Coordinates of C-alpha atoms and ligand atoms in Angstrom, one line a residue:
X1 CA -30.8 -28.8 27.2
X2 CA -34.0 -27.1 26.6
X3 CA -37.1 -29.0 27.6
X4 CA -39.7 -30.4 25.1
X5 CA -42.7 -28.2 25.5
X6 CA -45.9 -29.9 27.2
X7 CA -48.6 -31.3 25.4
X8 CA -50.6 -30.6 27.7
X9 CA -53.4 -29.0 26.1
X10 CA -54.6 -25.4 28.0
X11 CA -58.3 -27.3 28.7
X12 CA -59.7 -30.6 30.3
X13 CA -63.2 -30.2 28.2
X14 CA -64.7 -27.3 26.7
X15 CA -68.4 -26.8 25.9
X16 CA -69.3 -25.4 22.6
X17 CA -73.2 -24.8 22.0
X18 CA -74.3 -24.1 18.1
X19 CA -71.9 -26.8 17.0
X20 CA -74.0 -27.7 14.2
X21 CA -74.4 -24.0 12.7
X22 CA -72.0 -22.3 10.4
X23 CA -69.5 -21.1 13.0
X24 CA -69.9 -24.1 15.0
X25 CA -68.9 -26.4 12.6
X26 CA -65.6 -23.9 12.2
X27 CA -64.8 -23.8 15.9
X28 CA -65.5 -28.1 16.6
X29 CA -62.4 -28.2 14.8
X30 CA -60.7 -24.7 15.8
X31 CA -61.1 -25.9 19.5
X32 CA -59.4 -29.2 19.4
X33 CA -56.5 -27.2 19.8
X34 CA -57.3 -26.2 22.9
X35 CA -58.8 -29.0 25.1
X36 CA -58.4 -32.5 25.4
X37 CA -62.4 -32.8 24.7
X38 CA -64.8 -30.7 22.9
X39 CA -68.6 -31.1 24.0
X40 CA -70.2 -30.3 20.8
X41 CA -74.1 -29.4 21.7
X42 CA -76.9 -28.2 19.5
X43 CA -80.6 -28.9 18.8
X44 CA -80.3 -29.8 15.5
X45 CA -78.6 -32.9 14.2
X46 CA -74.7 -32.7 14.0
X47 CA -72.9 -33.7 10.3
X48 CA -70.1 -35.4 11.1
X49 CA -70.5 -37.4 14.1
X50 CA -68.6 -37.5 17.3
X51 CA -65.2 -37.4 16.1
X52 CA -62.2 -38.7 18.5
X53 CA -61.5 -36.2 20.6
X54 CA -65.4 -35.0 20.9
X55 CA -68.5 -35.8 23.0
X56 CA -71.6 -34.8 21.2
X57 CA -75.2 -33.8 22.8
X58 CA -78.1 -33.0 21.6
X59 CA -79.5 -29.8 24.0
X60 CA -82.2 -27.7 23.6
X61 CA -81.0 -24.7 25.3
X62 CA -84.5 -23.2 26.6
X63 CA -84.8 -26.3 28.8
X64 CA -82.5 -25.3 32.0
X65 CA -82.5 -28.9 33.4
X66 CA -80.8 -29.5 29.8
X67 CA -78.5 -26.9 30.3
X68 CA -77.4 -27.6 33.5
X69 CA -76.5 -31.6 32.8
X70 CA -75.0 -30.6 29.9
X71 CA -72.1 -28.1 31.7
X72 CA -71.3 -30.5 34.0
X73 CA -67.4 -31.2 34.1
X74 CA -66.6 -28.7 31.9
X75 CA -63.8 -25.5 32.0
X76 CA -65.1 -22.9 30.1
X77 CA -68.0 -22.9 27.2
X78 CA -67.9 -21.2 24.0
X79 CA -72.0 -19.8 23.0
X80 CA -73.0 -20.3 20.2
X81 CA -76.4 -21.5 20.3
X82 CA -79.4 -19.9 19.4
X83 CA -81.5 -17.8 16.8
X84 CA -79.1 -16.4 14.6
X85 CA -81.5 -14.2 12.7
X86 CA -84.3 -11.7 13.8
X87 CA -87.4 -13.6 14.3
X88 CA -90.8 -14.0 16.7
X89 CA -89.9 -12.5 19.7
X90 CA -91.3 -15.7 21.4
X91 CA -88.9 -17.7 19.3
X92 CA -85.8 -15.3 20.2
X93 CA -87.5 -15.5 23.8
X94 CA -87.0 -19.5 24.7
X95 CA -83.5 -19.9 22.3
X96 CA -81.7 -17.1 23.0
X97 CA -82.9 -15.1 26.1
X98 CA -83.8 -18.4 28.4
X99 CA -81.2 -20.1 26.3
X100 CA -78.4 -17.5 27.4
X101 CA -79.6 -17.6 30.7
X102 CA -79.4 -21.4 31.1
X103 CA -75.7 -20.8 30.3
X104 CA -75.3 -18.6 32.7
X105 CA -76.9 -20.4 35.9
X106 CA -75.2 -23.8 34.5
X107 CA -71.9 -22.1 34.8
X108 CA -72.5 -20.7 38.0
X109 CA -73.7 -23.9 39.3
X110 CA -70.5 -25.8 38.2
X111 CA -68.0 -23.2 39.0
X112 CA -66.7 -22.4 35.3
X113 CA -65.4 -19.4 35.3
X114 CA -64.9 -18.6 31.4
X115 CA -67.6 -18.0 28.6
X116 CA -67.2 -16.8 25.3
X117 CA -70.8 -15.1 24.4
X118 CA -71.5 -14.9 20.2
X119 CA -72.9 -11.8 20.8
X120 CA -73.5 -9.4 17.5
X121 CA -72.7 -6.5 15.6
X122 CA -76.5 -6.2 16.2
X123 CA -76.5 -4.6 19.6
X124 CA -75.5 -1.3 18.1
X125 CA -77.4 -1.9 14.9
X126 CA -79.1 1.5 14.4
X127 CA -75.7 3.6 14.6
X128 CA -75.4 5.0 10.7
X129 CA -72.4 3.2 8.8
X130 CA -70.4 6.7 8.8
X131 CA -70.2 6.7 13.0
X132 CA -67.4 5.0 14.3
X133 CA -68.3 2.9 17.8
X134 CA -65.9 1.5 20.0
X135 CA -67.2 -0.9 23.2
X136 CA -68.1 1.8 25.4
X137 CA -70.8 3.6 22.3
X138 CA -74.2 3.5 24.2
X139 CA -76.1 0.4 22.7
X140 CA -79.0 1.0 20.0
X141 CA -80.2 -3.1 19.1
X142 CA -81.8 -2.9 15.8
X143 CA -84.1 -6.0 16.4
X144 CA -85.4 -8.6 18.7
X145 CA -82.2 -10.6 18.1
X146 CA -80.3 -7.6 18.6
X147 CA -82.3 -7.0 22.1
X148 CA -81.6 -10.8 23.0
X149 CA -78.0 -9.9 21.9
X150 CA -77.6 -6.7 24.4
X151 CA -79.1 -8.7 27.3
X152 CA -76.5 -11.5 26.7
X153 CA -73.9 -9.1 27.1
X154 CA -75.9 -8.0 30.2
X155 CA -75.9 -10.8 31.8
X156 CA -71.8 -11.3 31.6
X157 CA -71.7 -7.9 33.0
X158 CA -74.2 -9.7 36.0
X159 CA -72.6 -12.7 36.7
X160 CA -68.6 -11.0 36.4
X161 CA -70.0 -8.7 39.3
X162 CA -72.0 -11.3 41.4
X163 CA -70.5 -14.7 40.8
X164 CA -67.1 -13.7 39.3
X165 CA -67.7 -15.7 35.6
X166 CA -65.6 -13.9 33.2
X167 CA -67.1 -13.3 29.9
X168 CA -65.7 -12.0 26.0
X169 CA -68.7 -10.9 24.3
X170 CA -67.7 -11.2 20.4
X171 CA -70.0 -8.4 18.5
X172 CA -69.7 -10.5 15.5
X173 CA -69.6 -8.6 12.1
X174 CA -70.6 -10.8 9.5
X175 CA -68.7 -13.9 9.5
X176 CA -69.0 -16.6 6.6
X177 CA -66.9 -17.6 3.7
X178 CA -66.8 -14.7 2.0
X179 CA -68.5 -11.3 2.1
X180 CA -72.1 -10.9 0.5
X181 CA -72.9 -7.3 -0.3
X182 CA -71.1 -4.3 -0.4
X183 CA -72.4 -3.7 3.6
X184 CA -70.0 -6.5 4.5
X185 CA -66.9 -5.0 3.1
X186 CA -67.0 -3.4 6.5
X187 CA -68.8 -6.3 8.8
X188 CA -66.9 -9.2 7.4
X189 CA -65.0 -11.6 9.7
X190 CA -62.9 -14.4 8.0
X191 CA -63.3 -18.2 9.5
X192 CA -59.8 -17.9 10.2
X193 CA -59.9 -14.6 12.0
X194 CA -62.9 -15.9 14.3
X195 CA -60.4 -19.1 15.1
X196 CA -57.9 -16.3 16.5
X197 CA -60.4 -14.6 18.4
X198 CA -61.8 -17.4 20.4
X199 CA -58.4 -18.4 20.8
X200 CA -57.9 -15.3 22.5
X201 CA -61.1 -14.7 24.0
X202 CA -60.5 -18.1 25.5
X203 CA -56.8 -18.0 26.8
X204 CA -56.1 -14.4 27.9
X205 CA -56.1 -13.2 31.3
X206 CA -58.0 -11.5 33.5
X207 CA -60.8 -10.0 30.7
X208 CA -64.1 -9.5 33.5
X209 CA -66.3 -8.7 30.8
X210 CA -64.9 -7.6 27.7
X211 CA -66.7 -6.9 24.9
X212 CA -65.0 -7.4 21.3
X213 CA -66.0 -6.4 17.5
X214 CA -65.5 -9.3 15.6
X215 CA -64.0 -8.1 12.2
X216 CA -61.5 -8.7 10.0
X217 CA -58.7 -5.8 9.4
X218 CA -61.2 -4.7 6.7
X219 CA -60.6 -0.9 4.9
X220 CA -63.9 0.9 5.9
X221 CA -64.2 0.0 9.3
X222 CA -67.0 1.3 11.6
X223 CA -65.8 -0.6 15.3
X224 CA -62.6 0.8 16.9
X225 CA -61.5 -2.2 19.6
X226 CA -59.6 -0.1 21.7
X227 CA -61.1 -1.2 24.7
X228 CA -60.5 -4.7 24.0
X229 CA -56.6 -4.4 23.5
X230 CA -55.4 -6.6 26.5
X231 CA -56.8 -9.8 24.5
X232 CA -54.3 -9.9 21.9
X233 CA -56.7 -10.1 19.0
X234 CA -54.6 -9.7 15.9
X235 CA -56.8 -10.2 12.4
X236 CA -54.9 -10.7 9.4
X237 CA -57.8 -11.0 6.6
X238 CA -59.2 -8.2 4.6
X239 CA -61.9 -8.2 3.2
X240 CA -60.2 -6.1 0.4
X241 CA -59.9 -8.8 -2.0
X242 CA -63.4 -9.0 -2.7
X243 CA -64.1 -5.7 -3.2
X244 CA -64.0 -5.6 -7.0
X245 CA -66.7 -8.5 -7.0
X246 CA -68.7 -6.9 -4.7
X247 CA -68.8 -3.5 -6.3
X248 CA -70.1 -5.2 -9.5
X249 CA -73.6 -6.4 -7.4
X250 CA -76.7 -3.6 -7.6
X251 CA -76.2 -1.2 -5.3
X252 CA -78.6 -0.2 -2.5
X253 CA -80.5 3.1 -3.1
X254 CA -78.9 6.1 -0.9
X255 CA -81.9 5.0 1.6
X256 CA -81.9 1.5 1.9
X257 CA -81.1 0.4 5.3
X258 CA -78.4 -1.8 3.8
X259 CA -76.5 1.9 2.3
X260 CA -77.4 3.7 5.7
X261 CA -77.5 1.9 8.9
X262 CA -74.7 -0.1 10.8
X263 CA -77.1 -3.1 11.3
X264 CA -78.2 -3.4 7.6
X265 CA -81.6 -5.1 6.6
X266 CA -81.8 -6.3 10.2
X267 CA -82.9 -3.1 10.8
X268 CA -86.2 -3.4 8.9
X269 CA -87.3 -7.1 9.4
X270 CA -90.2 -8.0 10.8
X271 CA -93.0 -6.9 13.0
X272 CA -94.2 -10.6 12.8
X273 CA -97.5 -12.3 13.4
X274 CA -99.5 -8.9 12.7
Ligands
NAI1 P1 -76.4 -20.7 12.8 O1 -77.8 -20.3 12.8 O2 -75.8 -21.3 11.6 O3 -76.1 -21.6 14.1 C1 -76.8 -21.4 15.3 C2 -77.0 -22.8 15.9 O4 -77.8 -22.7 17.1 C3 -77.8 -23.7 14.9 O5 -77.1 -24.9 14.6 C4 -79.1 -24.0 15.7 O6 -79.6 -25.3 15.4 C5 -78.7 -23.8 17.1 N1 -79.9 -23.5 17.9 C6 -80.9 -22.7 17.7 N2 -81.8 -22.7 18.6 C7 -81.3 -23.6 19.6 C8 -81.8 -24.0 20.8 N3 -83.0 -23.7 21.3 N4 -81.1 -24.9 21.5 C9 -79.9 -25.4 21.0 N5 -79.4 -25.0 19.9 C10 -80.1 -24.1 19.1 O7 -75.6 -19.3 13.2 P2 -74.0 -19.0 13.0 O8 -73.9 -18.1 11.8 O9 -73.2 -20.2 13.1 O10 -73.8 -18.1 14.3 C11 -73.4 -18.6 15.5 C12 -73.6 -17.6 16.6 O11 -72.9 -16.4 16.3 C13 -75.0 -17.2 16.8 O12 -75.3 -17.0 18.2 C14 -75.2 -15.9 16.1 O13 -76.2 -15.1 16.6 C15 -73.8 -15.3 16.3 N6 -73.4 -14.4 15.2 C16 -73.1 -14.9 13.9 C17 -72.8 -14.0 12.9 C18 -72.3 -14.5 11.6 O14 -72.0 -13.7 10.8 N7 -72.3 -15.8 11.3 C19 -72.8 -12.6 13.2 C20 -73.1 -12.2 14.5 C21 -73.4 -13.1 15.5
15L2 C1 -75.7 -11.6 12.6 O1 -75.8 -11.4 13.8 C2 -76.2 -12.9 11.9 O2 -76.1 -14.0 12.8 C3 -75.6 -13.2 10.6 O3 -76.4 -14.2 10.0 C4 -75.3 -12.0 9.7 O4 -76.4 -11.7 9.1 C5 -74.7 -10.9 10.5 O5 -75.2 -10.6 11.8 C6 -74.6 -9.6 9.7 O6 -74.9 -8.5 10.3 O7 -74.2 -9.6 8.6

């Protein structure tokens, strides 16, 4: 007689930061497959509340005391939180460089051993859109996000080496509903696509610090994930059915940043406070 498979789920309590974003609000109920609690955190108030199976804490993540309390008992944490857009660099500074930071030393300091970083297609923004990159391409961040981005993924490469925290460092394409512009016929990564790729980044073995384009199995692709084989990461969207709609929007002029560059209008936003 075979026996009834465990239901046992494969973590205690997991730590999700940016829960009240776009892609948090996908992954709170993504991750209930995966741990017997989910510790929703974000600075901004969470719609809905704490649902059965979920702890919910409001954490601002450029306060390391914060930080630190709010890793405690965890098994892994899935990082979301932050700036999500280029802006100030003193802004970018406190949510995303401190903020990743904090993360970091709090996972260190209660011996968790697995992050999942939302990095961002942004670390390698200034690449033009006919170069293919793969996870070894030399970084070129196209903004101050993008910079806070590339140090994130630093600082896995850090703490794998010194403390022994593995780390999957999603370069996240362009994930939301459904593409917006012609640009993210290439970048876009389907809700249920990034469901499969934490899943993975979460569960496979042995990963140090890989780093993983986020896309769906789009046409024109521009990130080859060679490097990131041993997770398992299988995408089955395309961003094919929406190309008809997409093609009927204006079109960038031939030297728009959005028509040339990897990283798309990111690549021209700001300086601010001049
Ligand atoms: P979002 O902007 O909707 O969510 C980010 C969340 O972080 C927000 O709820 C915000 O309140 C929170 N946050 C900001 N500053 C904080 C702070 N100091 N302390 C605590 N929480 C703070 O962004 P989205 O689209 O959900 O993205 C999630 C993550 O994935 C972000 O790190 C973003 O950079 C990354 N990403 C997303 C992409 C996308 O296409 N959606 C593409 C590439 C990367
Ligand atoms: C990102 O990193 C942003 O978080 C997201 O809002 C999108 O704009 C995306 O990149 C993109 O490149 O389309």
């Amino acid at each position: 007689m075979s026996t009834p498979s465990s239901p046992q789920k494969p973590f205690n309590r997991l730590l999700l930061t940016g829960a009240a974003g776009g892609l948090g609000q996908i992954l709170r109920e993504a991750l209930q497959a995966h741990a017997t609690v989910v510790r929703a955190s974000d600075i901004s108030a969470m719609a809905p509340a704490a649902g059965e199976h979920e702890e919910v804490i409001s954490c601002n993540l450029a306060y390391k005391d914060g930080v630190l309390a709010l890793a405690a008992d965890v098994d892994a944490i899935v990082h979301l939180g932050g700036i999500s857009t280029e802006r100030a660099f003193e802004e970018i500074l406190d949510a995303n460089i401190r903020g990743t930071f904090h993360i970091y030393e709090a996972a260190r300091k209660h011996g968790i051993k697995r992050v999942v970083f939302a990095s961002s297609n942004h670390v390698t923004g200034f690449y033009p859109q006919d170069e293919q990159l793969d996870a070894h391409s030399p970084r070129r961040p196209d903004c101050y996000y993008g910079l806070s981005k590339s140090y994130g993924e630093d600082l896995a490469t850090f703490y794998y080496h010194r403390y022994g925290i593995e780390t999957v460092s999603l370069r996240i394409g362009s994930s939301f509903p459904e593409p917006r512009n012609l640009r993210m016929l290439s970048t876009w990564l389907s809700y249920a696509d990034l469901a499969h790729l934490v899943e993975r980044a979460l569960l496979a073995e042995n990963v140090g610090h890989t780093v993983v384009y986020g896309v769906s199995d789009n046409r024109d692709l521009w990130w080859n994930n060679r490097f990131a084989a041993h997770l398992g990461f299988n995408p089955q969207d395309s961003s094919e059915r929406f190309r008809a709609q997409m093609e009927q929007l204006p079109k960038p002029a031939a030297n728009d940043p959005n028509a040339r560059l990897q990283g798309g209008a990111f690549t021209a936003a700001g300086p601010f406070g001049d």
